[in-house]
Coordinates of C-alpha atoms and ligand atoms in Angstrom, one line a residue:
M1 CA 100.7 79.3 80.4
K2 CA 103.9 79.2 82.4
R3 CA 105.3 82.7 83.1
D4 CA 108.6 83.5 81.4
G5 CA 111.5 84.2 83.8
F6 CA 115.3 84.3 84.4
G7 CA 117.0 80.9 84.0
S8 CA 119.7 81.6 86.7
Q9 CA 120.8 83.8 89.5
L10 CA 123.7 85.1 87.3
G11 CA 121.2 85.9 84.5
A12 CA 119.0 87.9 86.9
L13 CA 122.1 89.7 88.2
M14 CA 123.4 90.6 84.8
A15 CA 119.9 91.9 83.7
L16 CA 119.6 94.0 86.9
I17 CA 123.1 95.5 86.4
G18 CA 122.2 96.1 82.8
S19 CA 119.1 98.1 83.9
A20 CA 121.1 100.1 86.5
V21 CA 124.2 100.9 84.4
G22 CA 123.1 103.4 81.7
L23 CA 123.2 106.9 80.7
G24 CA 122.8 107.6 84.4
N25 CA 126.3 106.3 85.0
L26 CA 128.2 107.4 81.9
W27 CA 126.6 110.7 81.1
K28 CA 125.0 112.0 84.3
F29 CA 127.4 110.8 86.9
P30 CA 130.6 112.4 85.6
Y31 CA 128.9 115.8 85.0
M32 CA 127.0 115.6 88.3
T33 CA 130.4 115.0 90.0
G34 CA 131.8 117.9 88.0
I35 CA 129.1 120.4 89.0
N36 CA 128.8 119.1 92.6
G37 CA 132.4 119.6 93.5
G38 CA 134.0 116.2 93.1
A39 CA 135.2 113.8 95.8
A40 CA 132.8 114.9 98.6
F41 CA 129.9 114.3 96.3
I42 CA 131.1 110.9 95.4
I43 CA 131.5 109.9 99.1
I44 CA 128.0 111.1 100.0
Y45 CA 126.6 109.4 96.9
A46 CA 128.3 106.1 97.7
G47 CA 126.8 106.4 101.3
F48 CA 123.3 106.8 100.0
M49 CA 123.6 103.8 97.8
F50 CA 123.9 101.7 100.8
I51 CA 121.6 103.3 103.4
L52 CA 118.9 104.5 101.1
C53 CA 119.0 102.6 97.8
L54 CA 119.8 99.2 99.2
P55 CA 116.6 98.9 101.4
L56 CA 114.6 100.3 98.6
M57 CA 115.9 97.8 96.1
L58 CA 115.2 95.0 98.5
S59 CA 111.7 96.4 99.0
E60 CA 111.1 96.2 95.2
F61 CA 112.6 92.7 95.2
I62 CA 110.2 91.6 97.9
I63 CA 107.2 93.0 96.1
G64 CA 108.2 91.6 92.7
R65 CA 109.3 88.1 93.7
R66 CA 106.6 87.5 96.1
S67 CA 103.8 88.4 93.6
Q68 CA 105.5 87.2 90.5
S69 CA 103.6 89.9 88.7
N70 CA 103.9 93.2 86.8
P71 CA 104.1 96.3 89.0
V72 CA 100.4 97.0 88.9
G73 CA 99.4 93.3 89.5
A74 CA 102.0 93.1 92.2
F75 CA 100.3 95.6 94.5
R76 CA 96.9 94.1 93.7
K77 CA 98.0 90.5 94.5
I78 CA 99.9 91.3 97.8
Y79 CA 97.4 94.0 99.1
P80 CA 94.0 93.8 97.2
K81 CA 92.4 96.4 99.5
G82 CA 92.8 100.2 98.8
K83 CA 94.5 101.9 96.0
W84 CA 98.1 100.7 96.5
Y85 CA 98.2 99.5 92.8
Y86 CA 98.3 103.2 91.8
T87 CA 102.0 103.1 92.8
G88 CA 102.3 100.5 89.9
I89 CA 100.4 102.6 87.6
L90 CA 102.6 105.5 88.3
G91 CA 105.7 103.3 87.5
V92 CA 104.3 102.2 84.1
L93 CA 103.5 105.9 83.3
G94 CA 107.0 106.9 84.5
A95 CA 108.7 104.1 82.3
F96 CA 106.8 105.5 79.4
I97 CA 107.9 109.1 80.0
I98 CA 111.5 108.2 80.7
L99 CA 111.8 106.0 77.7
S100 CA 110.4 108.8 75.6
F101 CA 113.4 111.1 76.1
Y102 CA 116.0 108.3 77.1
S103 CA 115.7 106.8 73.6
V104 CA 116.2 110.2 72.0
V105 CA 119.5 110.5 73.9
G106 CA 120.2 106.9 72.8
G107 CA 119.7 108.2 69.2
W108 CA 122.3 111.0 69.8
A109 CA 124.8 108.3 70.9
F110 CA 124.2 106.6 67.6
K111 CA 124.9 109.8 65.8
Y112 CA 128.3 110.3 67.5
F113 CA 129.2 106.6 67.0
F114 CA 128.5 106.8 63.3
T115 CA 130.3 110.2 63.0
A116 CA 133.3 108.7 64.8
L117 CA 133.4 105.8 62.4
Q118 CA 132.9 107.9 59.3
F119 CA 135.0 111.0 59.9
G120 CA 136.7 110.8 63.3
F121 CA 136.6 113.7 65.7
T122 CA 138.3 116.5 63.8
D123 CA 136.4 119.7 64.0
I124 CA 137.3 120.8 67.4
A125 CA 136.1 124.4 67.1
G126 CA 132.6 123.6 66.1
A127 CA 131.6 120.9 68.7
E128 CA 129.0 122.9 70.5
S129 CA 127.3 124.4 67.5
Q130 CA 127.4 121.1 65.7
F131 CA 125.7 119.4 68.7
N132 CA 123.1 122.1 68.9
Q133 CA 122.4 122.0 65.1
F134 CA 122.1 118.3 65.2
I135 CA 119.6 118.0 68.2
Q136 CA 117.5 120.8 66.7
S137 CA 117.2 119.3 63.3
P138 CA 113.8 117.7 62.4
F139 CA 114.6 114.4 60.8
E140 CA 117.9 112.8 61.7
P141 CA 117.5 112.6 65.6
I142 CA 114.0 111.1 65.1
F143 CA 115.3 108.5 62.7
L144 CA 118.1 107.5 65.1
H145 CA 115.6 107.5 68.1
L146 CA 113.6 105.0 66.0
L147 CA 116.7 102.9 65.4
F148 CA 117.4 102.9 69.1
L149 CA 113.8 101.9 70.0
G150 CA 113.7 99.2 67.3
I151 CA 116.8 97.5 68.8
T152 CA 115.3 97.8 72.2
M153 CA 112.1 96.1 70.9
A154 CA 114.0 93.4 69.1
I155 CA 115.7 92.3 72.3
L156 CA 112.4 92.1 74.1
W157 CA 110.7 90.4 71.2
T158 CA 112.1 87.0 72.2
G159 CA 111.2 87.2 75.8
V160 CA 112.8 87.4 79.3
K161 CA 115.0 84.3 79.2
N162 CA 115.8 84.3 75.6
G163 CA 115.9 88.1 75.2
I164 CA 116.8 90.2 78.2
E165 CA 118.8 87.5 80.0
K166 CA 120.6 86.3 76.9
Y167 CA 121.8 89.7 75.8
S168 CA 122.6 91.0 79.3
K169 CA 124.8 88.0 80.0
I170 CA 126.8 88.9 76.7
L171 CA 126.7 92.6 76.8
M172 CA 127.4 93.4 80.5
P173 CA 130.8 91.7 80.8
L174 CA 131.7 93.2 77.4
L175 CA 130.8 96.6 78.7
F176 CA 132.8 96.2 81.9
F177 CA 135.8 95.1 79.9
M178 CA 135.6 98.1 77.5
V179 CA 135.0 100.7 80.3
L180 CA 138.1 99.3 82.1
I181 CA 140.3 99.7 79.1
L182 CA 139.1 103.3 78.6
A183 CA 139.7 104.1 82.2
V184 CA 143.3 102.6 82.2
Y185 CA 144.0 104.7 79.0
A186 CA 142.5 107.8 80.4
I187 CA 144.4 107.8 83.8
N188 CA 147.6 107.5 81.9
L189 CA 147.0 110.7 79.9
P190 CA 149.3 113.7 80.8
D191 CA 147.9 115.6 83.8
A192 CA 145.3 113.0 84.4
K193 CA 146.3 113.3 88.1
L194 CA 144.3 116.6 88.2
G195 CA 141.1 114.7 87.4
I196 CA 141.9 111.8 89.7
D197 CA 142.6 114.2 92.5
F198 CA 139.3 115.9 91.9
M199 CA 137.6 112.5 92.3
I200 CA 139.5 111.4 95.5
R201 CA 140.3 114.5 97.5
P202 CA 137.2 115.7 99.2
D203 CA 136.7 119.5 99.6
W204 CA 134.0 119.5 102.2
S205 CA 133.4 123.1 102.0
K206 CA 131.7 122.5 98.6
V207 CA 129.0 120.4 100.2
T208 CA 125.7 122.2 100.4
P209 CA 122.1 120.9 101.0
S210 CA 121.6 120.7 97.2
V211 CA 124.8 118.6 96.7
I212 CA 123.4 116.1 99.2
L213 CA 120.0 116.1 97.5
N214 CA 121.5 115.7 94.1
A215 CA 123.4 112.7 95.3
L216 CA 120.1 111.1 96.6
G217 CA 118.2 111.8 93.3
Q218 CA 121.2 110.6 91.2
G219 CA 121.2 107.3 93.3
L220 CA 117.5 106.6 92.5
F221 CA 117.9 107.2 88.9
S222 CA 121.0 105.2 88.5
L223 CA 119.6 102.2 90.2
S224 CA 116.3 102.3 88.3
L225 CA 114.4 102.5 91.6
G226 CA 110.9 103.8 92.3
M227 CA 109.6 103.0 88.9
G228 CA 108.6 99.4 88.9
A229 CA 111.6 98.3 86.7
V230 CA 113.1 96.5 89.6
I231 CA 109.7 95.0 90.6
T232 CA 109.3 93.7 87.1
Y233 CA 112.7 92.1 86.9
S234 CA 112.5 90.5 90.3
S235 CA 109.1 89.0 89.4
Y236 CA 111.1 86.9 87.0
M237 CA 113.5 85.6 89.7
G238 CA 113.3 82.1 91.1
K239 CA 112.4 81.4 94.7
T240 CA 115.9 80.2 95.7
E241 CA 117.7 83.4 94.7
N242 CA 119.5 85.2 97.4
L243 CA 117.9 88.7 97.2
T244 CA 120.3 90.4 99.5
K245 CA 123.3 89.1 97.7
I246 CA 121.9 90.2 94.3
A247 CA 121.0 93.7 95.6
V248 CA 124.5 94.2 97.1
L249 CA 126.2 93.1 93.9
T250 CA 124.0 95.1 91.7
I251 CA 124.7 98.3 93.8
L252 CA 128.4 97.6 94.0
M253 CA 128.6 97.1 90.2
D254 CA 126.6 100.2 89.5
L255 CA 128.9 102.2 91.7
V256 CA 132.0 100.7 90.1
F257 CA 130.7 101.6 86.6
A258 CA 129.9 105.1 87.7
L259 CA 133.5 105.5 89.2
L260 CA 135.1 104.1 86.1
A261 CA 132.9 106.4 83.9
G262 CA 134.2 109.3 86.1
L263 CA 137.8 108.0 85.6
V264 CA 137.3 107.9 81.8
V265 CA 135.7 111.4 81.5
L266 CA 137.2 113.6 84.2
P267 CA 141.0 112.9 83.7
A268 CA 140.4 113.4 80.0
V269 CA 138.6 116.6 80.6
F270 CA 141.2 118.0 82.9
S271 CA 144.1 116.7 80.9
F272 CA 143.0 118.8 78.0
G273 CA 142.3 122.0 79.9
F274 CA 138.5 121.9 80.0
E275 CA 136.3 122.6 83.0
P276 CA 134.4 119.7 84.6
T277 CA 131.5 122.0 85.5
Q278 CA 130.0 122.1 82.1
G279 CA 126.9 120.2 83.0
P280 CA 124.9 117.9 80.6
G281 CA 126.9 119.0 77.6
L282 CA 130.1 117.4 79.1
L283 CA 129.6 114.2 77.1
F284 CA 128.5 115.4 73.8
I285 CA 130.3 118.6 73.5
I286 CA 133.5 118.4 75.6
L287 CA 134.3 114.8 75.0
P288 CA 134.5 115.0 71.2
E289 CA 136.8 117.9 71.7
V290 CA 139.0 115.8 74.0
F291 CA 138.9 112.9 71.5
A292 CA 140.1 115.3 68.7
S293 CA 143.1 116.3 70.7
M294 CA 144.3 113.1 72.3
P295 CA 146.5 110.4 70.8
G296 CA 144.4 107.5 69.6
G297 CA 141.3 109.7 70.2
N298 CA 139.3 108.4 67.3
L299 CA 139.4 104.8 68.5
F300 CA 138.9 105.8 72.0
G301 CA 135.8 107.8 70.9
I302 CA 134.5 104.9 68.9
V303 CA 134.7 102.5 71.8
F304 CA 133.4 105.1 74.2
F305 CA 130.2 105.6 72.1
I306 CA 129.7 101.8 71.7
V307 CA 129.9 101.6 75.5
L308 CA 127.4 104.4 75.8
L309 CA 125.0 102.6 73.4
I310 CA 125.2 99.3 75.0
A311 CA 124.6 100.7 78.5
A312 CA 121.7 102.8 77.2
I313 CA 120.1 99.8 75.5
T314 CA 120.3 97.4 78.4
S315 CA 118.6 100.1 80.5
A316 CA 116.0 100.9 77.9
I317 CA 114.9 97.2 77.7
S318 CA 114.1 97.3 81.4
L319 CA 112.0 100.3 80.9
L320 CA 110.1 98.9 78.0
E321 CA 109.7 95.6 79.9
V322 CA 107.7 97.4 82.6
I323 CA 105.2 98.5 79.9
T324 CA 105.2 95.2 78.2
S325 CA 104.6 93.2 81.3
Y326 CA 101.7 95.5 82.3
L327 CA 100.0 95.3 79.0
T328 CA 100.4 91.4 78.6
E329 CA 99.3 90.7 82.1
E330 CA 96.8 93.4 82.9
K331 CA 95.4 94.1 79.5
K332 CA 95.8 90.5 78.3
I333 CA 97.3 91.3 74.9
S334 CA 100.1 89.2 73.4
R335 CA 103.7 90.2 74.0
H336 CA 104.3 91.1 70.3
K337 CA 101.3 93.2 70.1
A338 CA 102.2 95.0 73.4
L339 CA 105.7 95.8 72.0
I340 CA 104.2 97.1 68.7
Y341 CA 101.7 99.3 70.4
S342 CA 104.1 100.7 72.8
G343 CA 106.7 101.1 70.1
I344 CA 104.2 103.1 68.0
A345 CA 103.3 105.2 71.0
L346 CA 107.0 105.8 72.0
L347 CA 107.8 106.8 68.4
I348 CA 105.2 109.6 68.7
T349 CA 106.1 110.8 72.2
G350 CA 109.9 110.4 71.5
S351 CA 109.5 112.4 68.3
V352 CA 107.7 115.2 70.1
C353 CA 110.6 115.2 72.7
S354 CA 113.1 115.4 70.0
L355 CA 111.2 118.2 68.0
S356 CA 110.9 120.1 71.3
M357 CA 114.5 121.0 70.9
G358 CA 113.8 122.6 67.5
V359 CA 110.6 123.2 65.7
L360 CA 108.5 122.7 68.8
S361 CA 110.7 124.7 71.1
D362 CA 108.0 127.3 71.6
I363 CA 105.8 124.9 73.4
L364 CA 106.7 125.4 77.1
I365 CA 105.3 123.6 80.1
F366 CA 106.1 125.2 83.4
G367 CA 108.8 127.1 81.5
K368 CA 110.4 124.0 80.0
N369 CA 110.5 122.5 76.6
I370 CA 108.8 119.1 76.4
F371 CA 112.1 117.1 76.5
D372 CA 113.1 118.9 79.7
F373 CA 109.7 118.6 81.1
F374 CA 109.6 114.8 80.7
D375 CA 113.0 114.5 82.3
M376 CA 111.9 116.7 85.2
I377 CA 108.6 115.1 85.9
S378 CA 109.9 111.6 85.9
S379 CA 113.1 112.1 88.1
T380 CA 111.8 114.9 90.2
Y381 CA 108.3 113.7 90.8
I382 CA 107.5 110.1 89.7
M383 CA 110.6 108.3 90.9
P384 CA 110.7 109.8 94.4
I385 CA 107.0 109.5 94.9
G386 CA 107.1 105.9 93.7
A387 CA 110.0 105.1 96.0
F388 CA 108.3 106.6 99.0
F389 CA 105.2 104.5 98.5
I390 CA 107.2 101.4 97.9
A391 CA 109.1 101.8 101.1
V392 CA 105.9 102.6 103.1
F393 CA 104.1 99.6 101.5
V394 CA 106.9 97.1 102.6
G395 CA 107.6 98.8 105.9
W396 CA 104.0 99.3 107.0
K397 CA 101.4 97.5 104.8
M398 CA 103.0 94.2 104.2
K399 CA 103.0 91.6 107.0
K400 CA 106.3 91.5 108.8
K401 CA 106.4 87.8 108.6
D402 CA 105.9 87.9 104.8
V403 CA 108.6 90.3 104.3
K404 CA 110.9 88.2 106.5
A405 CA 109.9 85.0 104.6
E406 CA 110.7 86.6 101.3
L407 CA 114.1 87.9 102.3
S408 CA 115.1 84.7 103.9
N409 CA 113.7 82.4 101.3
N410 CA 111.2 81.0 103.9
G411 CA 113.8 80.7 106.6
K412 CA 116.5 79.1 104.6
L413 CA 118.8 82.1 104.7
K414 CA 120.1 83.7 107.9
L415 CA 119.0 87.3 108.3
R416 CA 121.4 89.2 110.5
T417 CA 120.3 92.7 109.8
F418 CA 116.5 92.3 109.5
N419 CA 115.7 94.8 112.1
L420 CA 118.0 97.4 110.6
F421 CA 116.3 96.8 107.3
L422 CA 113.0 97.3 108.9
F423 CA 114.0 100.5 110.5
L424 CA 115.4 101.9 107.3
V425 CA 112.2 101.2 105.2
R426 CA 109.9 102.3 107.9
F427 CA 111.5 105.5 108.9
F428 CA 114.7 106.5 107.3
V429 CA 113.8 106.0 103.6
P430 CA 110.4 107.7 103.6
I431 CA 111.6 110.6 105.7
A432 CA 114.7 111.1 103.5
I433 CA 112.6 111.1 100.4
V434 CA 110.3 113.6 101.8
V435 CA 113.1 115.8 102.5
I436 CA 114.6 115.4 99.0
F437 CA 111.2 116.0 97.5
L438 CA 110.4 119.2 99.4
N439 CA 113.8 120.5 98.5
L440 CA 113.3 119.8 94.8
L441 CA 109.9 121.7 95.0
G442 CA 111.9 124.5 96.6
I443 CA 110.2 124.3 99.9
F444 CA 113.4 123.8 101.9
Ligands
LIG1 N1 119.3 103.3 85.6 C1 119.3 103.8 84.3 C2 120.5 104.7 84.1 O1 121.4 104.9 85.1 O2 120.7 105.2 83.0 C3 118.1 104.7 84.0 C4 116.8 104.0 84.3 C5 116.5 102.7 83.9 C6 115.9 104.7 85.2 C7 115.3 102.1 84.3 C8 114.7 104.0 85.6 C9 114.4 102.7 85.1 F1 113.3 102.2 85.5

């Protein structure tokens, strides 16, 4: 049977941007910028996107497109000796863990969207307690998480070309348009200048090693790297696609989305006298308060939560596709069965994550509840470890001529920076990741 795949370069690009742009851009980036001191963090982050994330993304492209296979099969096909395919297994596991809590947060976005539609944002004083009460309750978040998961499964049900590609091509331009409108509105709010200044005037005295390391970690998460998602998507790309061009455009767009999200959230936060250093609650606690006090805040809020939902869904489909492609190709079960089995498993693990905010909050793993533990284990361990092995694999294990052939489409494209690429994947990327990793473990 012919393997499903993307029908065009544009379709592949939209799907990749869809995977990259998600909660990482709209929820994490503004609050990370807030707690890491603003402009200086953004400049460092943008730098890492190109010197660290670009070579990594190209490495995943090389593995995926060359093998035309799921992340586990990809390593087996390219390098059958040894245990390199464990990198793929780690990715599938990581996708499962991330999706378990990601779809719970997706459910929260639904809640806020429905609330905005029904009542608007009015109760300013109780935003924090309302949020806490909601996430701790036993049924509603689980039901909404299931809704989010169901939509993700429905998109994948029809396959790569008729599912992922079709929806990404419609949803991503729509998303861009909506974020742009929100940003234009937000920067015209009174005192928005304070927020913009915070984003463009670097205060280098705020830069500490942890700011640098946060920027690196955020880059990996935001671009879906180290997990097999990019390997999976690139395995659906055609042999004539220009990998370097797609990678550069995906990274640029991801950065643009993050900056626009910053421009939506930060001027609004400053404009209404809140502190940007709130952390994860910035989106769900502070923003509803901002919406309640700004002119046209309800409409703004509705559009904002639609944006958040679309972005989260197009990322979730890439996570679920990692699991689906693994099950169909390695375990030889049909696509629909694979989706149903993983859906049931995710319903259970997601529910456990959700309940760990409330009735199961006494269960602690390394001092964290299950939700936080899943978040930590994926972004602190699985993604950096996966990224490290992917870079080492392409830099040291694959044949140089194969790497070159893949990047240049068998010599058809000129490669001006091949040696720089090789240097980055062989030395810079693995060393930088080891440094982040040791720091996250508290060894530095
Ligand atoms: N890049 C997504 C975001 O920024 O929200 C999250 C993500 C998707 C991470 C897919 C990893 C992944 F494989």
